[in-house]
């Protein structure tokens, strides 16, 4: 695999995360005002929406592209749902804060 193909895949992944985060934020804003969901914290609703939406998108994409659905596709989408949740609720600030916390700092 050369560097161009790798960079192309990275761009596709970042684009998918951005689109899914936008969808999660939009869906949460719409359903948050429903009578049964007003007592639940918004971040919990966003996590639930992300955990439902990400595997659903992977299954739909596999069906559209005629790819056999493997168990690790669904598992990876559940892991990716947490990244989408972080981006949708806290934006990139929270992700960069986590990166800075684990980053090695020279003193």
GROMACS .gro file of C-alpha atoms in nm:
model
  107
    1UNK     CA    1   0.000   0.000   0.000
    2UNK     CA    2   0.152   0.328  -0.101
    3UNK     CA    3   0.119   0.657   0.082
    4UNK     CA    4  -0.142   0.805  -0.154
    5UNK     CA    5  -0.387   0.522  -0.094
    6UNK     CA    6  -0.329   0.542   0.281
    7UNK     CA    7  -0.394   0.917   0.283
    8UNK     CA    8  -0.707   0.865   0.075
    9UNK     CA    9  -0.840   0.614   0.328
   10UNK     CA   10  -0.763   0.851   0.616
   11UNK     CA   11  -0.956   1.129   0.442
   12UNK     CA   12  -1.251   0.893   0.388
   13UNK     CA   13  -1.254   0.797   0.756
   14UNK     CA   14  -1.238   1.159   0.872
   15UNK     CA   15  -1.512   1.253   0.628
   16UNK     CA   16  -1.733   0.969   0.753
   17UNK     CA   17  -1.676   1.071   1.115
   18UNK     CA   18  -1.768   1.431   1.034
   19UNK     CA   19  -2.085   1.337   0.847
   20UNK     CA   20  -2.195   1.094   1.117
   21UNK     CA   21  -2.125   1.349   1.391
   22UNK     CA   22  -2.336   1.604   1.205
   23UNK     CA   23  -2.619   1.351   1.172
   24UNK     CA   24  -2.598   1.254   1.538
   25UNK     CA   25  -2.607   1.618   1.649
   26UNK     CA   26  -2.903   1.689   1.422
   27UNK     CA   27  -3.100   1.385   1.533
   28UNK     CA   28  -3.034   1.460   1.899
   29UNK     CA   29  -3.157   1.817   1.858
   30UNK     CA   30  -3.477   1.690   1.700
   31UNK     CA   31  -3.558   1.406   1.940
   32UNK     CA   32  -3.434   1.569   2.262
   33UNK     CA   33  -3.758   1.761   2.306
   34UNK     CA   34  -3.978   1.451   2.292
   35UNK     CA   35  -4.179   1.404   2.612
   36UNK     CA   36  -4.003   1.085   2.725
   37UNK     CA   37  -3.650   1.210   2.661
   38UNK     CA   38  -3.657   1.545   2.840
   39UNK     CA   39  -3.531   1.400   3.170
   40UNK     CA   40  -3.243   1.207   3.011
   41UNK     CA   41  -2.913   1.398   2.976
   42UNK     CA   42  -2.837   1.512   2.621
   43UNK     CA   43  -2.501   1.337   2.618
   44UNK     CA   44  -2.667   1.003   2.699
   45UNK     CA   45  -2.914   1.053   2.415
   46UNK     CA   46  -2.625   1.141   2.182
   47UNK     CA   47  -2.437   0.827   2.283
   48UNK     CA   48  -2.743   0.610   2.222
   49UNK     CA   49  -2.806   0.769   1.884
   50UNK     CA   50  -2.442   0.724   1.788
   51UNK     CA   51  -2.443   0.358   1.897
   52UNK     CA   52  -2.751   0.297   1.682
   53UNK     CA   53  -2.657   0.507   1.381
   54UNK     CA   54  -2.299   0.390   1.323
   55UNK     CA   55  -2.366   0.014   1.292
   56UNK     CA   56  -2.677   0.091   1.088
   57UNK     CA   57  -2.473   0.297   0.841
   58UNK     CA   58  -2.214   0.018   0.812
   59UNK     CA   59  -2.483  -0.241   0.739
   60UNK     CA   60  -2.648  -0.014   0.482
   61UNK     CA   61  -2.312   0.058   0.316
   62UNK     CA   62  -2.229  -0.313   0.300
   63UNK     CA   63  -2.565  -0.388   0.145
   64UNK     CA   64  -2.528  -0.106  -0.107
   65UNK     CA   65  -2.174  -0.207  -0.205
   66UNK     CA   66  -2.268  -0.578  -0.204
   67UNK     CA   67  -2.007  -0.663   0.058
   68UNK     CA   68  -2.061  -0.956   0.293
   69UNK     CA   69  -2.110  -0.824   0.645
   70UNK     CA   70  -1.844  -0.958   0.879
   71UNK     CA   71  -1.872  -0.946   1.257
   72UNK     CA   72  -1.566  -0.723   1.288
   73UNK     CA   73  -1.729  -0.457   1.065
   74UNK     CA   74  -2.007  -0.420   1.319
   75UNK     CA   75  -1.762  -0.433   1.610
   76UNK     CA   76  -1.545  -0.162   1.451
   77UNK     CA   77  -1.852   0.052   1.392
   78UNK     CA   78  -1.942   0.027   1.760
   79UNK     CA   79  -1.591   0.142   1.853
   80UNK     CA   80  -1.618   0.422   1.595
   81UNK     CA   81  -1.951   0.524   1.748
   82UNK     CA   82  -1.767   0.647   2.057
   83UNK     CA   83  -1.544   0.869   1.841
   84UNK     CA   84  -1.850   1.001   1.660
   85UNK     CA   85  -2.015   1.066   1.997
   86UNK     CA   86  -1.710   1.260   2.121
   87UNK     CA   87  -1.702   1.473   1.807
   88UNK     CA   88  -2.079   1.532   1.810
   89UNK     CA   89  -2.099   1.637   2.176
   90UNK     CA   90  -1.769   1.800   2.258
   91UNK     CA   91  -1.622   1.866   1.920
   92UNK     CA   92  -1.257   1.841   1.840
   93UNK     CA   93  -1.168   2.035   2.155
   94UNK     CA   94  -1.233   1.731   2.373
   95UNK     CA   95  -1.036   1.506   2.137
   96UNK     CA   96  -0.740   1.746   2.132
   97UNK     CA   97  -0.759   1.776   2.511
   98UNK     CA   98  -0.732   1.397   2.540
   99UNK     CA   99  -0.440   1.402   2.296
  100UNK     CA  100  -0.259   1.675   2.492
  101UNK     CA  101  -0.312   1.484   2.815
  102UNK     CA  102  -0.146   1.171   2.679
  103UNK     CA  103   0.119   1.350   2.473
  104UNK     CA  104   0.480   1.339   2.588
  105UNK     CA  105   0.595   1.687   2.686
  106UNK     CA  106   0.964   1.773   2.710
  107UNK     CA  107   1.054   1.984   3.009
   0.00000   0.00000   0.00000
